[in-house]
Every structure is written in structure tokens, then in C-alpha cells.
mmCIF file of C-alpha atoms and ligand atoms in Angstrom:
data_model
loop_
_atom_site.group_PDB
_atom_site.id
_atom_site.type_symbol
_atom_site.label_atom_id
_atom_site.label_comp_id
_atom_site.label_asym_id
_atom_site.label_seq_id
_atom_site.Cartn_x
_atom_site.Cartn_y
_atom_site.Cartn_z
ATOM 1 C CA MET A 1 11.853 -13.314 -17.002
ATOM 2 C CA PHE A 2 12.011 -15.257 -13.725
ATOM 3 C CA GLY A 3 12.084 -19.070 -13.665
ATOM 4 C CA LEU A 4 10.247 -21.708 -11.596
ATOM 5 C CA LYS A 5 11.316 -25.317 -11.265
ATOM 6 C CA GLU A 6 7.937 -26.330 -9.862
ATOM 7 C CA TYR A 7 4.493 -24.775 -9.608
ATOM 8 C CA ARG A 8 2.093 -25.755 -6.793
ATOM 9 C CA VAL A 9 -1.467 -24.632 -6.175
ATOM 10 C CA ALA A 10 -1.868 -24.499 -2.388
ATOM 11 C CA GLN A 11 -4.973 -26.247 -1.029
ATOM 12 C CA SER A 12 -4.748 -24.525 2.365
ATOM 13 C CA LEU A 13 -2.740 -21.794 4.077
ATOM 14 C CA ASP A 14 -1.091 -24.503 6.202
ATOM 15 C CA GLN A 15 0.138 -26.210 3.060
ATOM 16 C CA ALA A 16 1.292 -22.908 1.513
ATOM 17 C CA ASP A 17 3.270 -22.123 4.672
ATOM 18 C CA GLN A 18 4.777 -25.608 4.718
ATOM 19 C CA LEU A 19 5.795 -25.330 1.059
ATOM 20 C CA LEU A 20 7.273 -21.851 1.588
ATOM 21 C CA HIS A 21 9.565 -23.144 4.317
ATOM 22 C CA GLU A 22 10.490 -26.405 2.569
ATOM 23 C CA HIS A 23 13.172 -24.713 0.475
ATOM 24 C CA LYS A 24 14.829 -21.299 0.858
ATOM 25 C CA ASN A 25 14.193 -20.603 -2.800
ATOM 26 C CA ASN A 26 10.442 -21.245 -2.710
ATOM 27 C CA VAL A 27 8.246 -18.235 -3.293
ATOM 28 C CA ILE A 28 4.639 -17.039 -2.922
ATOM 29 C CA LEU A 29 3.131 -15.914 -6.236
ATOM 30 C CA GLY A 30 0.941 -12.813 -6.419
ATOM 31 C CA GLY A 31 -0.063 -11.407 -9.800
ATOM 32 C CA LEU A 32 3.547 -11.933 -11.059
ATOM 33 C CA LEU A 33 3.766 -8.437 -12.516
ATOM 34 C CA TRP A 34 6.712 -7.401 -10.423
ATOM 35 C CA MET A 35 8.351 -10.835 -10.338
ATOM 36 C CA ARG A 36 8.343 -11.121 -14.128
ATOM 37 C CA MET A 37 10.550 -8.009 -14.326
ATOM 38 C CA GLY A 38 13.323 -10.000 -12.596
ATOM 39 C CA ARG A 39 15.499 -12.881 -13.772
ATOM 40 C CA LYS A 40 15.704 -14.899 -10.597
ATOM 41 C CA ASN A 41 15.320 -18.692 -10.702
ATOM 42 C CA TYR A 42 13.099 -20.002 -7.925
ATOM 43 C CA HIS A 43 12.509 -23.556 -6.817
ATOM 44 C CA THR A 44 8.738 -23.783 -6.203
ATOM 45 C CA GLY A 45 6.171 -21.094 -6.922
ATOM 46 C CA ILE A 46 3.202 -21.268 -4.543
ATOM 47 C CA ASP A 47 -0.126 -20.139 -5.967
ATOM 48 C CA LEU A 48 -2.713 -18.929 -3.393
ATOM 49 C CA SER A 49 -5.483 -18.361 -5.922
ATOM 50 C CA GLN A 50 -7.681 -21.290 -4.773
ATOM 51 C CA LEU A 51 -7.915 -20.180 -1.135
ATOM 52 C CA GLY A 52 -10.730 -17.632 -1.426
ATOM 53 C CA LEU A 53 -8.372 -14.771 -0.587
ATOM 54 C CA ASP A 54 -9.469 -12.581 -3.503
ATOM 55 C CA ARG A 55 -12.329 -10.869 -1.654
ATOM 56 C CA ILE A 56 -13.205 -7.631 0.075
ATOM 57 C CA LEU A 57 -15.363 -8.444 3.106
ATOM 58 C CA GLU A 58 -17.182 -6.185 5.537
ATOM 59 C CA THR A 59 -17.337 -7.172 9.207
ATOM 60 C CA GLU A 60 -18.831 -5.172 12.051
ATOM 61 C CA GLU A 61 -15.581 -3.341 12.815
ATOM 62 C CA ALA A 62 -13.417 -3.594 9.730
ATOM 63 C CA ILE A 63 -13.080 -4.083 6.017
ATOM 64 C CA GLU A 64 -10.933 -7.096 5.178
ATOM 65 C CA ILE A 65 -9.020 -7.303 1.921
ATOM 66 C CA GLY A 66 -7.642 -10.740 0.986
ATOM 67 C CA CYS A 67 -4.092 -10.871 -0.346
ATOM 68 C CA MET A 68 -5.176 -12.067 -3.810
ATOM 69 C CA THR A 69 -7.562 -9.132 -4.256
ATOM 70 C CA ARG A 70 -6.601 -7.319 -7.457
ATOM 71 C CA LEU A 71 -5.959 -3.581 -7.639
ATOM 72 C CA ARG A 72 -8.871 -3.252 -10.055
ATOM 73 C CA GLN A 73 -11.232 -4.699 -7.413
ATOM 74 C CA ILE A 74 -9.962 -1.993 -5.043
ATOM 75 C CA GLU A 75 -10.675 0.632 -7.671
ATOM 76 C CA THR A 76 -14.237 -0.507 -8.336
ATOM 77 C CA SER A 77 -15.355 -1.649 -4.871
ATOM 78 C CA GLY A 78 -18.590 -0.103 -3.616
ATOM 79 C CA ILE A 79 -17.773 -1.234 -0.054
ATOM 80 C CA LEU A 80 -14.454 0.658 -0.034
ATOM 81 C CA ASP A 81 -16.052 3.681 -1.655
ATOM 82 C CA ALA A 82 -18.808 3.800 0.976
ATOM 83 C CA CYS A 83 -16.401 3.416 3.925
ATOM 84 C CA PHE A 84 -13.341 5.403 2.840
ATOM 85 C CA GLY A 85 -14.378 7.561 -0.129
ATOM 86 C CA ARG A 86 -12.180 7.576 -3.245
ATOM 87 C CA VAL A 87 -8.808 7.437 -1.475
ATOM 88 C CA LEU A 88 -7.966 3.843 -2.445
ATOM 89 C CA ALA A 89 -9.507 4.074 -5.907
ATOM 90 C CA ASP A 90 -7.595 7.301 -6.616
ATOM 91 C CA ALA A 91 -4.367 5.754 -5.301
ATOM 92 C CA VAL A 92 -4.473 2.782 -7.681
ATOM 93 C CA SER A 93 -6.036 4.505 -10.693
ATOM 94 C CA HIS A 94 -2.653 5.708 -12.040
ATOM 95 C CA ILE A 95 -0.940 2.342 -11.827
ATOM 96 C CA VAL A 96 -0.082 1.378 -15.422
ATOM 97 C CA GLY A 97 -3.500 0.470 -16.880
ATOM 98 C CA VAL A 98 -6.686 -1.522 -16.297
ATOM 99 C CA GLN A 99 -5.289 -4.831 -17.627
ATOM 100 C CA PHE A 100 -2.326 -4.492 -15.282
ATOM 101 C CA ARG A 101 -4.567 -3.646 -12.323
ATOM 102 C CA ASN A 102 -6.730 -6.674 -13.140
ATOM 103 C CA ALA A 103 -3.715 -8.848 -12.333
ATOM 104 C CA ALA A 104 -1.622 -7.036 -9.676
ATOM 105 C CA THR A 105 -2.538 -8.134 -6.138
ATOM 106 C CA MET A 106 -2.779 -6.363 -2.796
ATOM 107 C CA GLY A 107 -0.583 -9.051 -1.196
ATOM 108 C CA GLY A 108 2.250 -8.473 -3.674
ATOM 109 C CA SER A 109 1.862 -4.704 -3.391
ATOM 110 C CA VAL A 110 2.058 -4.551 0.413
ATOM 111 C CA PHE A 111 4.434 -7.442 1.143
ATOM 112 C CA SER A 112 7.037 -5.959 -1.223
ATOM 113 C CA ARG A 113 7.186 -2.707 0.822
ATOM 114 C CA PHE A 114 7.869 -0.690 -2.351
ATOM 115 C CA SER A 115 9.065 2.803 -1.476
ATOM 116 C CA PHE A 116 7.147 4.241 -4.453
ATOM 117 C CA SER A 117 3.897 2.522 -3.494
ATOM 118 C CA ASP A 118 0.653 4.433 -3.969
ATOM 119 C CA VAL A 119 -1.165 1.485 -2.384
ATOM 120 C CA VAL A 120 0.838 1.593 0.855
ATOM 121 C CA THR A 121 0.642 5.406 1.042
ATOM 122 C CA ALA A 122 -3.175 5.251 0.920
ATOM 123 C CA LEU A 123 -3.494 2.306 3.337
ATOM 124 C CA LEU A 124 -1.332 4.083 5.935
ATOM 125 C CA ALA A 125 -3.884 6.878 6.152
ATOM 126 C CA LEU A 126 -6.587 4.345 7.114
ATOM 127 C CA GLU A 127 -5.369 2.496 10.236
ATOM 128 C CA THR A 128 -4.549 -0.677 8.359
ATOM 129 C CA HIS A 129 -3.417 -3.928 9.967
ATOM 130 C CA VAL A 130 -1.416 -6.583 8.145
ATOM 131 C CA HIS A 131 -2.295 -10.228 8.895
ATOM 132 C CA LEU A 132 0.736 -12.467 8.474
ATOM 133 C CA TYR A 133 0.454 -16.247 8.655
ATOM 134 C CA ARG A 134 3.403 -16.612 11.054
ATOM 135 C CA GLY A 135 4.024 -13.037 12.150
ATOM 136 C CA GLY A 136 0.503 -12.349 13.456
ATOM 137 C CA ILE A 137 -1.400 -9.084 13.148
ATOM 138 C CA LEU A 138 0.651 -5.881 12.946
ATOM 139 C CA PRO A 139 -0.204 -2.241 12.323
ATOM 140 C CA LEU A 140 0.952 -1.398 8.788
ATOM 141 C CA GLU A 141 3.411 1.189 10.230
ATOM 142 C CA THR A 142 5.127 -1.574 12.267
ATOM 143 C CA PHE A 143 5.155 -3.979 9.325
ATOM 144 C CA LEU A 144 6.809 -1.361 7.090
ATOM 145 C CA GLU A 145 9.560 -0.748 9.632
ATOM 146 C CA SER A 146 10.264 -4.434 10.244
ATOM 147 C CA SER A 147 12.848 -6.315 8.221
ATOM 148 C CA PRO A 148 11.436 -8.659 5.543
ATOM 149 C CA GLN A 149 10.748 -12.216 6.774
ATOM 150 C CA ARG A 150 9.657 -15.296 4.868
ATOM 151 C CA ASP A 151 5.930 -15.278 5.569
ATOM 152 C CA ILE A 152 2.541 -15.103 3.902
ATOM 153 C CA LEU A 153 0.523 -11.919 3.906
ATOM 154 C CA VAL A 154 -2.972 -13.367 4.288
ATOM 155 C CA LYS A 155 -5.126 -10.256 4.394
ATOM 156 C CA LEU A 156 -5.341 -6.604 5.378
ATOM 157 C CA SER A 157 -7.915 -5.155 7.740
ATOM 158 C CA LEU A 158 -8.968 -1.530 7.717
ATOM 159 C CA LYS A 159 -10.818 -0.076 10.736
ATOM 160 C CA LYS A 160 -14.327 1.083 9.858
ATOM 161 C CA LYS A 161 -14.579 4.698 10.993
ATOM 162 C CA ALA A 162 -16.205 7.868 9.725
ATOM 163 C CA TRP A 163 -13.169 8.729 7.592
ATOM 164 C CA LYS A 164 -13.052 11.698 5.258
ATOM 165 C CA THR A 165 -10.194 11.181 2.855
ATOM 166 C CA SER A 166 -8.216 12.502 -0.086
ATOM 167 C CA TYR A 167 -5.409 11.103 -2.260
ATOM 168 C CA GLN A 168 -2.955 13.338 -4.077
ATOM 169 C CA SER A 169 0.039 12.442 -6.193
ATOM 170 C CA HIS A 170 2.362 14.122 -8.627
ATOM 171 C CA ARG A 171 3.728 12.159 -11.612
ATOM 172 C CA MET A 172 5.819 13.167 -14.596
ATOM 173 C CA THR A 173 3.344 11.325 -16.840
ATOM 174 C CA ALA A 174 -0.083 9.940 -15.956
ATOM 175 C CA THR A 175 0.998 6.317 -15.409
ATOM 176 C CA ASP A 176 4.606 6.773 -14.259
ATOM 177 C CA PHE A 177 5.700 6.026 -10.672
ATOM 178 C CA PRO A 178 4.777 8.931 -8.398
ATOM 179 C CA VAL A 179 7.335 11.686 -7.756
ATOM 180 C CA LEU A 180 5.520 12.131 -4.448
ATOM 181 C CA ALA A 181 2.245 10.770 -3.049
ATOM 182 C CA ALA A 182 0.100 11.925 -0.144
ATOM 183 C CA ALA A 183 -2.971 10.417 1.498
ATOM 184 C CA ILE A 184 -4.882 12.483 4.024
ATOM 185 C CA SER A 185 -7.671 11.312 6.285
ATOM 186 C CA CYS A 186 -9.680 12.753 9.133
ATOM 187 C CA CYS A 187 -12.044 11.080 11.571
ATOM 188 C CA GLU A 188 -13.736 13.281 14.163
ATOM 189 C CA ASP A 189 -10.854 15.659 14.940
ATOM 190 C CA ARG A 190 -7.984 13.188 14.333
ATOM 191 C CA TRP A 191 -5.982 13.595 11.154
ATOM 192 C CA ARG A 192 -3.567 11.207 9.454
ATOM 193 C CA ILE A 193 -1.075 12.459 6.880
ATOM 194 C CA SER A 194 0.781 9.777 4.927
ATOM 195 C CA LEU A 195 3.540 10.604 2.464
ATOM 196 C CA GLY A 196 5.048 8.074 0.070
ATOM 197 C CA ALA A 197 7.689 8.018 -2.672
ATOM 198 C CA ARG A 198 9.767 10.582 -0.710
ATOM 199 C CA PRO A 199 11.478 8.632 -2.458
ATOM 200 C CA SER A 200 11.802 6.369 0.596
ATOM 201 C CA ARG A 201 8.954 4.302 2.010
ATOM 202 C CA ALA A 202 5.626 5.832 3.044
ATOM 203 C CA LYS A 203 5.434 7.249 6.554
ATOM 204 C CA LEU A 204 2.999 9.179 8.717
ATOM 205 C CA ALA A 205 3.659 12.832 9.562
ATOM 206 C CA THR A 206 2.291 12.577 13.094
ATOM 207 C CA LYS A 207 3.362 15.993 14.428
ATOM 208 C CA ALA A 208 1.907 17.803 11.409
ATOM 209 C CA ALA A 209 -1.352 15.860 11.775
ATOM 210 C CA ALA A 210 -1.544 16.815 15.468
ATOM 211 C CA LEU A 211 -1.466 20.518 14.526
ATOM 212 C CA LEU A 212 -4.741 20.256 12.611
ATOM 213 C CA PRO A 213 -8.051 20.885 14.410
ATOM 214 C CA LYS A 214 -11.329 19.501 13.061
ATOM 215 C CA LYS A 215 -11.854 22.504 10.769
ATOM 216 C CA PRO A 216 -8.453 24.111 10.154
ATOM 217 C CA ASP A 217 -8.143 27.625 8.749
ATOM 218 C CA ALA A 218 -5.583 28.651 6.116
ATOM 219 C CA ALA A 219 -2.902 29.548 8.695
ATOM 220 C CA GLN A 220 -3.303 26.204 10.508
ATOM 221 C CA ILE A 221 -3.056 24.297 7.217
ATOM 222 C CA ALA A 222 0.084 26.270 6.279
ATOM 223 C CA ALA A 223 1.632 25.489 9.686
ATOM 224 C CA ALA A 224 0.894 21.762 9.233
ATOM 225 C CA CYS A 225 2.469 21.832 5.742
ATOM 226 C CA ASP A 226 5.628 23.462 7.142
ATOM 227 C CA GLN A 227 5.729 20.836 9.888
ATOM 228 C CA VAL A 228 5.502 17.999 7.324
ATOM 229 C CA VAL A 229 8.761 19.183 5.758
ATOM 230 C CA GLU A 230 10.280 19.728 9.199
ATOM 231 C CA GLU A 231 9.600 16.228 10.529
ATOM 232 C CA MET A 232 10.030 14.095 7.390
ATOM 233 C CA SER A 233 13.093 13.352 5.359
ATOM 234 C CA PHE A 234 12.941 13.762 1.585
ATOM 235 C CA GLY A 235 15.531 12.710 -0.952
ATOM 236 C CA GLY A 236 16.423 12.995 -4.593
ATOM 237 C CA ASN A 237 16.351 10.468 -7.431
ATOM 238 C CA GLN A 238 15.851 10.499 -11.212
ATOM 239 C CA ARG A 239 12.281 11.805 -10.753
ATOM 240 C CA GLY A 240 13.053 14.832 -8.619
ATOM 241 C CA THR A 241 15.384 16.498 -6.144
ATOM 242 C CA ARG A 242 14.948 16.720 -2.388
ATOM 243 C CA GLU A 243 14.102 20.415 -2.685
ATOM 244 C CA TYR A 244 11.464 19.731 -5.357
ATOM 245 C CA ARG A 245 9.848 17.051 -3.179
ATOM 246 C CA GLU A 246 9.754 19.404 -0.192
ATOM 247 C CA ILE A 247 7.857 21.957 -2.266
ATOM 248 C CA LEU A 248 5.553 19.245 -3.624
ATOM 249 C CA ALA A 249 4.887 17.909 -0.116
ATOM 250 C CA LYS A 250 3.485 21.263 1.004
ATOM 251 C CA VAL A 251 1.342 21.552 -2.119
ATOM 252 C CA LEU A 252 -0.055 18.008 -1.948
ATOM 253 C CA VAL A 253 -0.771 18.117 1.794
ATOM 254 C CA LYS A 254 -2.518 21.506 1.456
ATOM 255 C CA ARG A 255 -4.653 20.187 -1.425
ATOM 256 C CA GLY A 256 -5.453 17.021 0.504
ATOM 257 C CA VAL A 257 -6.463 18.776 3.726
ATOM 258 C CA GLU A 258 -8.586 21.295 1.796
ATOM 259 C CA ALA A 259 -10.291 18.460 -0.105
ATOM 260 C CA VAL A 260 -11.110 16.673 3.165
ATOM 261 C CA CYS A 261 -12.545 19.901 4.639
ATOM 262 C CA ARG A 262 -14.811 20.548 1.643
HETATM 263 C C1 LIG B 1 5.897 -1.539 -14.584
HETATM 264 C C2 LIG B 1 5.317 -1.405 -13.190
HETATM 265 C C3 LIG B 1 4.830 -0.174 -12.777
HETATM 266 C C4 LIG B 1 4.300 -0.031 -11.488
HETATM 267 N N1 LIG B 1 3.846 1.188 -11.080
HETATM 268 C C5 LIG B 1 3.345 1.337 -9.827
HETATM 269 C C6 LIG B 1 2.876 2.605 -9.353
HETATM 270 O O1 LIG B 1 2.923 3.622 -10.046
HETATM 271 N N2 LIG B 1 2.386 2.676 -8.087
HETATM 272 C C7 LIG B 1 2.319 1.575 -7.265
HETATM 273 O O2 LIG B 1 1.860 1.693 -6.129
HETATM 274 N N3 LIG B 1 2.745 0.361 -7.692
HETATM 275 C C8 LIG B 1 3.268 0.230 -8.933
HETATM 276 N N4 LIG B 1 3.725 -0.991 -9.346
HETATM 277 C C9 LIG B 1 3.658 -2.128 -8.389
HETATM 278 C C10 LIG B 1 2.370 -2.953 -8.662
HETATM 279 O O3 LIG B 1 1.251 -2.164 -8.387
HETATM 280 C C11 LIG B 1 2.323 -4.193 -7.751
HETATM 281 O O4 LIG B 1 2.481 -3.772 -6.440
HETATM 282 C C12 LIG B 1 3.398 -5.182 -8.070
HETATM 283 O O5 LIG B 1 3.255 -5.600 -9.403
HETATM 284 C C13 LIG B 1 3.346 -6.398 -7.117
HETATM 285 O O6 LIG B 1 2.119 -7.054 -7.205
HETATM 286 P P1 LIG B 1 1.990 -8.495 -7.858
HETATM 287 O O7 LIG B 1 0.641 -9.016 -7.481
HETATM 288 O O8 LIG B 1 2.324 -8.419 -9.300
HETATM 289 O O9 LIG B 1 3.113 -9.301 -7.038
HETATM 290 P P2 LIG B 1 4.201 -10.365 -7.545
HETATM 291 O O10 LIG B 1 5.051 -9.789 -8.616
HETATM 292 O O11 LIG B 1 3.544 -11.662 -7.838
HETATM 293 O O12 LIG B 1 5.032 -10.527 -6.181
HETATM 294 C C14 LIG B 1 5.862 -9.494 -5.694
HETATM 295 C C15 LIG B 1 6.566 -10.006 -4.422
HETATM 296 O O13 LIG B 1 5.610 -10.163 -3.389
HETATM 297 C C16 LIG B 1 5.606 -11.507 -2.899
HETATM 298 N N5 LIG B 1 4.220 -11.846 -2.575
HETATM 299 C C17 LIG B 1 3.133 -11.743 -3.384
HETATM 300 N N6 LIG B 1 2.018 -12.033 -2.698
HETATM 301 C C18 LIG B 1 2.401 -12.358 -1.445
HETATM 302 C C19 LIG B 1 1.708 -12.746 -0.263
HETATM 303 N N7 LIG B 1 0.366 -12.865 -0.209
HETATM 304 N N8 LIG B 1 2.420 -13.000 0.840
HETATM 305 C C20 LIG B 1 3.778 -12.886 0.845
HETATM 306 N N9 LIG B 1 4.496 -12.515 -0.245
HETATM 307 C C21 LIG B 1 3.806 -12.233 -1.363
HETATM 308 C C22 LIG B 1 6.204 -12.352 -4.007
HETATM 309 O O14 LIG B 1 6.812 -13.511 -3.492
HETATM 310 C C23 LIG B 1 7.221 -11.376 -4.601
HETATM 311 O O15 LIG B 1 8.393 -11.389 -3.834
HETATM 312 C C24 LIG B 1 4.264 -1.158 -10.616
HETATM 313 C C25 LIG B 1 4.755 -2.395 -11.043
HETATM 314 C C26 LIG B 1 5.272 -2.538 -12.316
HETATM 315 C C27 LIG B 1 5.773 -3.891 -12.749
#
């Protein structure tokens, strides 16, 4: 279990930022589910739970998800369902169990840049921007490629568009980490194909997506699946070999594109 010398409930984002930079060993607290797996001793833990950042809000152009929003809220949100279909709900539904998802936060899930992340894989398919207190607003792709900085992830914003979406993953058991995850979306004739747990961090297969017309036939889908394996790197770990993931990638992308076309 990790240790904290002090615990502070931030009264404003300004104060949270100030506390974070007061000591190099101060830390922002999310749902603590990942942190409690470690044994690190921190100086001050900064709790953001009183800042109203646990909400999903709809604006004219975007859906905003506060960093303290729990995965279970993502799973059950009518707003997200109406705008993006089941992609986000399906992405989180395999993560451990309902009690766990009632505590794990979107801030902790995205800021950690986990390579196995279902959450990040799904968000990448939806033109997501990350709002950092110091670092400003970045496309999720840029945030994932940047090196970790001490900052606060305040919220995420997802462009409201006429997305059709699908989430696919393969796991050895229902609630294990994914062996491979894929999120597919299409708006008008523009596709996005996101692959995560390769086992490296989620990434977009842009060339494969560009091969797909609005209503692809079987040959066009097969060509896009081949291109996914061509343009992306896959690796091996205890859950599967590189070769196995390459086969899975074609299967999951085909299923995802077909589901979107239905
Ligand atoms: C056993 C287990 C199984 C899991 N399985 C899966 C899975 O299958 N798929 C999947 O996608 N995920 C999985 N996860 C990850 C999980 O969904 C969460 O992403 C993870 O627990 C982090 O969320 P948290 O709220 O608990 O963050 P915490 O543990 O509280 O924090 C994690 C890190 O993020 C930082 N942080 C938290 N919030 C912020 C913020 N707003 N700004 C800046 N930094 C912040 C913390 O300082 C810390 O460094 C699993 C986790 C565990 C422990």
C-alpha cells in the first residue's frame, strides 16, 4: 500500500496546482485504485473531489467529462450513449467490476497513459481533447505522445458529431486486461481506427482508416485490416505474441467496421 504524510482537500484548482508544485513528492489523488497497488511514500495527497469535476456536461459543440468522473458514470451515462453509442460503455464494462468502476476515475485513467487502457483506446476514436491545468488543451494523440509532466488533468472534451461507433476487445478472461482492444468510429465518410494494448499504448491507424469509404464492401474492409497490420507495430507479452496480436487486430477491426456499417 502507498503512504501519504499529509492529505489535503483542494478548495480550488489554483490551490491544487500550488500544492502539487510545493513538493516534488506531492501527488494528485484519483480513485486510488492504481496507486494502492504501489508502495510509494508520498508527501501530500491532493484530493480534487470537492471541485465539481465529477460531471459529464453537454455544451453546444462538445461533451465534457470532468477528471473525477467515475468509470461507472461513463458506463451508465445517457448523454454519452446518445452522442457516441455504446463505445465508451463497452470499453469500460470489462474493467474489474461495478464496485471498482464506481471508484476509478477518468482523470487517473487518462493521465496515467496506461498502454493496456480500454478507456484511452475508446477516447482516441472520438476526437478527444485533454485539458491540462498548466499544459493547456491538447488532442489526446498529442498528449499520449508527450512525456509525463507534473500537471492536473482537469477534464476531457469530446467533439459532438454524428459518430457511429463500435468497441471490440479480446481478453483471456472477462475482466482481465485486454490482449488487444479496438475502437472504430465513422462520421460522414471519415473513419477512425484506434488500437490499444498492442501491448504498447493506443494509437490511430490513419492509413487504414483512409482506405475506408462511407459504405465499404468486404474487399475494402479486408484491405483496411491488412493495412492496420502494415502500419502499426505489435509486440508480445505474457498475454499473447506479436503474431497472435496481428491476427487479432484484423479480426477486431473487421468486426468493428462491420458493426458500424450495420
Ligand atoms: C487490478 C486493476 C485492473 C485494471 N484493469 C483495467 C482494464 O482492464 N482496462 C483499463 O482500461 N483499465 C484497467 N485498470 C485501470 C483503471 O481502470 C484505472 O485507470 C486506474 O485505477 C486509475 O484510476 P484511479 O482513479 O484509480 O487513479 P489513481 O490510482 O488515483 O491515480 C493514478 C495516477 O494518476 C494520477 N492522477 C489521478 N487523477 C489525476 C488528475 N486529475 N490529474 C493528474 N494526475 C492524476 C495519480 O497521481 C496517479 O499517479 C485496472 C486497474 C487495476 C488496479
